[in-house]
PDB file of C-alpha atoms in Angstrom:
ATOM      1  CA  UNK A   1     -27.047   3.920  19.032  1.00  0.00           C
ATOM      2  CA  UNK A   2     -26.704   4.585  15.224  1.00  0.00           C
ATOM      3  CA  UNK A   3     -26.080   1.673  12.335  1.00  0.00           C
ATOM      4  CA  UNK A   4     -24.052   1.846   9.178  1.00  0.00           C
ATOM      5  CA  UNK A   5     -27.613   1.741   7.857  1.00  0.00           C
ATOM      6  CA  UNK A   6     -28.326   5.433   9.445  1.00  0.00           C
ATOM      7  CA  UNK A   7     -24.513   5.896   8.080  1.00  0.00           C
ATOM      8  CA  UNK A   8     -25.696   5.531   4.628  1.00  0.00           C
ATOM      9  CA  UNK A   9     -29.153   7.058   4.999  1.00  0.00           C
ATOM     10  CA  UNK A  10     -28.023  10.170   6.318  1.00  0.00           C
ATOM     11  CA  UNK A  11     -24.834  10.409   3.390  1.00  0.00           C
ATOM     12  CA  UNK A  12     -27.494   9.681   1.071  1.00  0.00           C
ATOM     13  CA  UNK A  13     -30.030  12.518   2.135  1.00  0.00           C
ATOM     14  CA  UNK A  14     -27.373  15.322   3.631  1.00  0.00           C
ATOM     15  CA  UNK A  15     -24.231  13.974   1.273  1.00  0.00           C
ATOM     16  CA  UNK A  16     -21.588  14.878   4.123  1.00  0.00           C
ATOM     17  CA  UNK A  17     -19.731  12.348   6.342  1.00  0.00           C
ATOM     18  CA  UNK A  18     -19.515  13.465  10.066  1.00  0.00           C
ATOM     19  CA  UNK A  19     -20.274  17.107   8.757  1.00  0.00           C
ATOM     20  CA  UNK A  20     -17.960  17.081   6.085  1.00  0.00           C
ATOM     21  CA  UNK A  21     -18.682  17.231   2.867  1.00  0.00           C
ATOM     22  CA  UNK A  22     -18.160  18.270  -1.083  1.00  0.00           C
ATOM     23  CA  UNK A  23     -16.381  21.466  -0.845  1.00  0.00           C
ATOM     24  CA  UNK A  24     -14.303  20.606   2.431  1.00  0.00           C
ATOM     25  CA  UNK A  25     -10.441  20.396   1.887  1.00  0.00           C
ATOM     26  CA  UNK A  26      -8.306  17.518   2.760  1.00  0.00           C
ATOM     27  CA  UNK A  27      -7.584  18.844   6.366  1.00  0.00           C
ATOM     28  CA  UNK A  28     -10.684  19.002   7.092  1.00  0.00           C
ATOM     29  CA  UNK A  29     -11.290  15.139   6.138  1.00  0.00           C
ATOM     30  CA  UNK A  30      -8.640  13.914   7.953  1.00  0.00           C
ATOM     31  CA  UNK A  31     -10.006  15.517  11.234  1.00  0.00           C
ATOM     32  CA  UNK A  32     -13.495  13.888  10.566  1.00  0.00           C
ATOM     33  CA  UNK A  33     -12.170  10.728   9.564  1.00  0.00           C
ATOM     34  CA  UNK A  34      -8.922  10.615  10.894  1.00  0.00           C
ATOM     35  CA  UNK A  35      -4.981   9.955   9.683  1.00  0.00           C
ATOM     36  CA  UNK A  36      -5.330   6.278   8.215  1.00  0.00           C
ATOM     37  CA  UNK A  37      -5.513   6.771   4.414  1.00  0.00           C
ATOM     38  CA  UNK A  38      -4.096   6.523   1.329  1.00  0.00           C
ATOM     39  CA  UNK A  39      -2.940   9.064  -1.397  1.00  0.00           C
ATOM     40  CA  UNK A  40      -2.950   9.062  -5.007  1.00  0.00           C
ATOM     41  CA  UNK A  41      -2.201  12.062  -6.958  1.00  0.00           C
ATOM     42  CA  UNK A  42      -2.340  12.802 -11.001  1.00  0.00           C
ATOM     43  CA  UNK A  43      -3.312  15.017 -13.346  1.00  0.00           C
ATOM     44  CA  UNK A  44      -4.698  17.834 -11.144  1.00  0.00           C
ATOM     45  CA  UNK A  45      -7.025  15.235  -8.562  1.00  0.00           C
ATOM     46  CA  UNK A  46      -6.375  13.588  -5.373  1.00  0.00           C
ATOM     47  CA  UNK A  47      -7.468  10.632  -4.257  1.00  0.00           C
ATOM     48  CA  UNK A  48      -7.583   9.953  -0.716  1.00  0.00           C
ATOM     49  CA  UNK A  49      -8.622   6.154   0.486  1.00  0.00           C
ATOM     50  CA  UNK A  50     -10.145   5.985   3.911  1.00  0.00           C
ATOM     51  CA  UNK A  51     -11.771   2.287   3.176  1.00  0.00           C
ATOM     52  CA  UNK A  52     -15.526   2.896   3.297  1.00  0.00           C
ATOM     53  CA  UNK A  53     -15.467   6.441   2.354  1.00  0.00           C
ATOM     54  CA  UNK A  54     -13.205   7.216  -0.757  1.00  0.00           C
ATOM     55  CA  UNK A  55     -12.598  10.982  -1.633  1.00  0.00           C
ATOM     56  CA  UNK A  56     -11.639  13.141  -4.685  1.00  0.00           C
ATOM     57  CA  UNK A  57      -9.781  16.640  -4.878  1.00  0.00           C
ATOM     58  CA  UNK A  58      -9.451  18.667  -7.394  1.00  0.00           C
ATOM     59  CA  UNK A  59      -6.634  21.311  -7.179  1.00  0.00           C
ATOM     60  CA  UNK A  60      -7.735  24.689  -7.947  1.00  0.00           C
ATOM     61  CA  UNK A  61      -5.543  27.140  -7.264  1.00  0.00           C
ATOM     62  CA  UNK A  62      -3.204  25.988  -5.427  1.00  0.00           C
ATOM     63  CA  UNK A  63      -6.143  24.518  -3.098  1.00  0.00           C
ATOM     64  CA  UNK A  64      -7.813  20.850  -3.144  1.00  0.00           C
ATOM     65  CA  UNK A  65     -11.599  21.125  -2.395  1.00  0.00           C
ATOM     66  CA  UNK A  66     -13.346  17.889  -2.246  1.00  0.00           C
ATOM     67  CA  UNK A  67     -15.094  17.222  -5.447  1.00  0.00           C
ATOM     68  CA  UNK A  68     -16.605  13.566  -4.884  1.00  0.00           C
ATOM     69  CA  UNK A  69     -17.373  11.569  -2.244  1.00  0.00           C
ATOM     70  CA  UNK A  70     -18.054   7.722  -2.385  1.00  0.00           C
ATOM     71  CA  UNK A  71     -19.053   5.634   0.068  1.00  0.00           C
ATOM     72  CA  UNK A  72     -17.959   1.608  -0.940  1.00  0.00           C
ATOM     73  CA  UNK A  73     -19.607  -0.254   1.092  1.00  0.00           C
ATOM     74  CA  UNK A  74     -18.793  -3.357  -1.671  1.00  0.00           C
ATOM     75  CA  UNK A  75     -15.669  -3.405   0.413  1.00  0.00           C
ATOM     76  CA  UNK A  76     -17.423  -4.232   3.659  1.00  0.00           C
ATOM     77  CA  UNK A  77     -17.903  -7.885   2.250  1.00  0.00           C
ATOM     78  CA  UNK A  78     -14.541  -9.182   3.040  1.00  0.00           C
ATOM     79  CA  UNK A  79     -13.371  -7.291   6.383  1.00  0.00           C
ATOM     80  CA  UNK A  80     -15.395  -4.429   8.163  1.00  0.00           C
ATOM     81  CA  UNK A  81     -13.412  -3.660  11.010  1.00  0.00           C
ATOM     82  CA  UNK A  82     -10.055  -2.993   8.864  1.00  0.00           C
ATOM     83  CA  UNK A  83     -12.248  -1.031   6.482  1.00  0.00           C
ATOM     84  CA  UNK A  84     -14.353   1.211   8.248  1.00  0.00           C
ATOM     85  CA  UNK A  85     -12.628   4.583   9.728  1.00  0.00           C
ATOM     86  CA  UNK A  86     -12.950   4.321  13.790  1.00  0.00           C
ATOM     87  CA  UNK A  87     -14.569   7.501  13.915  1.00  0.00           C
ATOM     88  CA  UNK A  88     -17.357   5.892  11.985  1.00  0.00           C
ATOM     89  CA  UNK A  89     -17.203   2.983  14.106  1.00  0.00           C
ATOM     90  CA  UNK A  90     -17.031   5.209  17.251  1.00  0.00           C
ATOM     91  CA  UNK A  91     -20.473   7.034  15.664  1.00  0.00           C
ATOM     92  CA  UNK A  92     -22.242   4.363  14.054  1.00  0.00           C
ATOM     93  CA  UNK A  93     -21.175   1.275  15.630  1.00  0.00           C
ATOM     94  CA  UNK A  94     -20.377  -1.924  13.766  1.00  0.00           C
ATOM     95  CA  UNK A  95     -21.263  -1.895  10.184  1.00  0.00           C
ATOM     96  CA  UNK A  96     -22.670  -5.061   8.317  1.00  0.00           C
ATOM     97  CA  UNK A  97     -21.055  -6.873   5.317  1.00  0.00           C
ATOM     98  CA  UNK A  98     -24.169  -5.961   2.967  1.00  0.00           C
ATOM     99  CA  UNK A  99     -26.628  -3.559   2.924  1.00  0.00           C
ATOM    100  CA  UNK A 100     -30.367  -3.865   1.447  1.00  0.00           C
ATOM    101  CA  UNK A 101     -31.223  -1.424  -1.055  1.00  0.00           C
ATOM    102  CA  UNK A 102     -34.996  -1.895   0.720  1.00  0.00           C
ATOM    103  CA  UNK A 103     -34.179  -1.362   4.247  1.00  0.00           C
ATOM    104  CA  UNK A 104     -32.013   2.057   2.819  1.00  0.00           C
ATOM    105  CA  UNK A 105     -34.649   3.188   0.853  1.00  0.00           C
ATOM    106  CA  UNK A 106     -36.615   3.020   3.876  1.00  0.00           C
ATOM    107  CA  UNK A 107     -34.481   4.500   5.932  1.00  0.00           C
ATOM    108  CA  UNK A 108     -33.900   7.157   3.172  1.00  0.00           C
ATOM    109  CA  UNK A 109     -37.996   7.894   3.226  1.00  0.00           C
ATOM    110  CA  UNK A 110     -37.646   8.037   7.245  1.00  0.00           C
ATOM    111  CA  UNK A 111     -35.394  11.093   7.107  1.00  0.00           C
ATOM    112  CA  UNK A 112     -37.761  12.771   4.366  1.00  0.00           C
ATOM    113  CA  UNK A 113     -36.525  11.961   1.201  1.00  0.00           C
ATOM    114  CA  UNK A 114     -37.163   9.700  -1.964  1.00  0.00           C
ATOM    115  CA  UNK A 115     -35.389   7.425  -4.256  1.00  0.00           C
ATOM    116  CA  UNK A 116     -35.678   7.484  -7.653  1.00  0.00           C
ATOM    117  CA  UNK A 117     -34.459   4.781 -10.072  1.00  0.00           C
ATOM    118  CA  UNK A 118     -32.681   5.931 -13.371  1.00  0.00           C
ATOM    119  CA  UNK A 119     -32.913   4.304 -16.334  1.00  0.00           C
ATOM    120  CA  UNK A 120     -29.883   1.689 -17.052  1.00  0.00           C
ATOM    121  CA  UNK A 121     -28.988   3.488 -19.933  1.00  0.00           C
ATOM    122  CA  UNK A 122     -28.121   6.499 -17.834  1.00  0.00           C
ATOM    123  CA  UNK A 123     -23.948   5.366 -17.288  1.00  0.00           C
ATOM    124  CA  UNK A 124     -24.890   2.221 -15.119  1.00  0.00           C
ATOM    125  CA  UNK A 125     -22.065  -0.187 -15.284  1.00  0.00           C
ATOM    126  CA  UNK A 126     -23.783  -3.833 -16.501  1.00  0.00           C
ATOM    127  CA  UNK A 127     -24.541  -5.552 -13.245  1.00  0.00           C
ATOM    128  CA  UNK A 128     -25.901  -2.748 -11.513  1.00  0.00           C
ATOM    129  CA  UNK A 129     -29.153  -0.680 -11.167  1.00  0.00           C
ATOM    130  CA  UNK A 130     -28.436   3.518 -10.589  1.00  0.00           C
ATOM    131  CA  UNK A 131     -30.794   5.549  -8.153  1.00  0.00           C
ATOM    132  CA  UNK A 132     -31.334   8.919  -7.474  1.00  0.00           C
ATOM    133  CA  UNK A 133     -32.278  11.104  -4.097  1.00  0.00           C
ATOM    134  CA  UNK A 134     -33.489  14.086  -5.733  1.00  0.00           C
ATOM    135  CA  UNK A 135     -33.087  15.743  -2.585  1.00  0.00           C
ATOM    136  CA  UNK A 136     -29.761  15.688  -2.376  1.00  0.00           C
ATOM    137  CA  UNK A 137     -28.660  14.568  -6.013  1.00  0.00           C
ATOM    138  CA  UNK A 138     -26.648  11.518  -4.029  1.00  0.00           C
ATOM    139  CA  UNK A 139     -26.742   8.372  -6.608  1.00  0.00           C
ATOM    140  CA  UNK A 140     -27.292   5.261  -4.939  1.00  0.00           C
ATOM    141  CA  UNK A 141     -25.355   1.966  -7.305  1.00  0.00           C
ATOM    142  CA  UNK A 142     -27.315  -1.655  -6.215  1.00  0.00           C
ATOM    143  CA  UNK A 143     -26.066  -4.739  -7.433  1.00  0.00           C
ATOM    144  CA  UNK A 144     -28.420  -6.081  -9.960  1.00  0.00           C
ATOM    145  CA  UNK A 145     -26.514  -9.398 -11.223  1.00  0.00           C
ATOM    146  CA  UNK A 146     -28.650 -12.373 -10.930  1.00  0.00           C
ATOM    147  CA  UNK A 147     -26.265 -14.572 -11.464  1.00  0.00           C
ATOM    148  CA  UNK A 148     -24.406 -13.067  -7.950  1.00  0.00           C
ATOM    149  CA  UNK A 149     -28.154 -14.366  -6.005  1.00  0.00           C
ATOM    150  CA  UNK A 150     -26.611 -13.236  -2.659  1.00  0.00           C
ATOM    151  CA  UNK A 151     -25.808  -9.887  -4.032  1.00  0.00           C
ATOM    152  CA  UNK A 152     -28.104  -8.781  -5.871  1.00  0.00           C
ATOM    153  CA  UNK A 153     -30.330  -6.316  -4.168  1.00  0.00           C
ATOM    154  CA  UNK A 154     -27.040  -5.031  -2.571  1.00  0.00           C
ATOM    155  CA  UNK A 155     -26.279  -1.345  -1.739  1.00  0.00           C
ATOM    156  CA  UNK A 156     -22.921  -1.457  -3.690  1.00  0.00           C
ATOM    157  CA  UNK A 157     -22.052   2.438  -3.742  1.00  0.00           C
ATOM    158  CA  UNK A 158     -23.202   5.620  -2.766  1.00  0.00           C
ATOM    159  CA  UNK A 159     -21.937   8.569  -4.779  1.00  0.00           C
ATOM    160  CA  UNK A 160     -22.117  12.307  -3.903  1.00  0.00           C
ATOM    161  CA  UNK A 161     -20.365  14.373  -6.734  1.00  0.00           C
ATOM    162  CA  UNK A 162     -22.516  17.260  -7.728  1.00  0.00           C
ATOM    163  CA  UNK A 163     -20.182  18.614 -10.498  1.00  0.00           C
ATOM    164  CA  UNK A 164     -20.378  14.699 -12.033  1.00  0.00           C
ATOM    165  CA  UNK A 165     -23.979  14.075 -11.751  1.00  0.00           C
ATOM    166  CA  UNK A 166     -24.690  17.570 -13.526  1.00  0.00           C
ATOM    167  CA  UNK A 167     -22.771  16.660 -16.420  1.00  0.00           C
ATOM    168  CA  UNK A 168     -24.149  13.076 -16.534  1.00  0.00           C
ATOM    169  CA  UNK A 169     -27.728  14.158 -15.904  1.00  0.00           C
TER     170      UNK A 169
END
């Protein structure tokens, strides 16, 4: 069977979630991940809340393609069960409350790609150290805060937002 560590290996090296992906319009999430969400809307975007996996939409058009995915597995710490989508669960199994940003960059080299740190000065919020999977442009955000000792080392968030990235570099 699968882990939330293949979970996040294989979002960080194909950026889709159960074949979904950037592009994909809100009907198409909600039959990957299924009805449980939340909805904000302003100013042109979307913002659907599935837990783990947070999307964005941009309208365009009169249509909402999916123009960021996150995966926060920060939230995992308190409650897994409430906060992972059960088709997730029913793929991957149970997830863990933390990640290792070692044992995902391992299992990120196992399916063929690299990680790449950026430099802290590239947007990094204090606290955290940014990667990169060149492969797939996905950014990988790993709590770095010694003073959090149990956290540090962390996989905190995994972003895939191609539009973003470009702009950020």
């Amino acid at each position: 069977m699968l882990s939330g560590l293949d979970f996040y290996a294989r979002v960080a090296t194909r950026g889709q979630v159960l074949g979904v992906g950037v592009g994909a319009r809100p009907a198409e999430w909600e039959a990957a991940l299924g009805g449980d969400f939340l909805d904000v809307e302003e100013a042109g975007l979307l913002r659907r809340d599935h837990g783990l996996v947070e999307l964005t939409f941009q309208e365009e058009g009169g249509a909402w393609p999916c123009v960021g995915v996150s995966v926060r597995a920060d939230r995992l710490r308190w409650d897994t069960a409430s906060h992972v989508p059960a088709p997730l669960r029913e793929a991957y199994g149970d997830f863990a409350a933390s990640t290792r940003f070692g044992e995902l960059a391992g299992a990120i080299a196992r399916l063929g790609c690299t990680v790449a740190h950026e430099p802290d000065a590239a947007g990094t919020t204090e606290g955290f150290h940014r990667h990169r999977v060149p492969e797939s442009g996905a950014r990988i955000f790993v709590r770095a805060d010694e003073d959090a000792r149990r956290e540090a080392g962390v996989l905190w968030t995994l972003s895939v937002s191609p539009g973003w990235w470009a702009e950020a570099g």
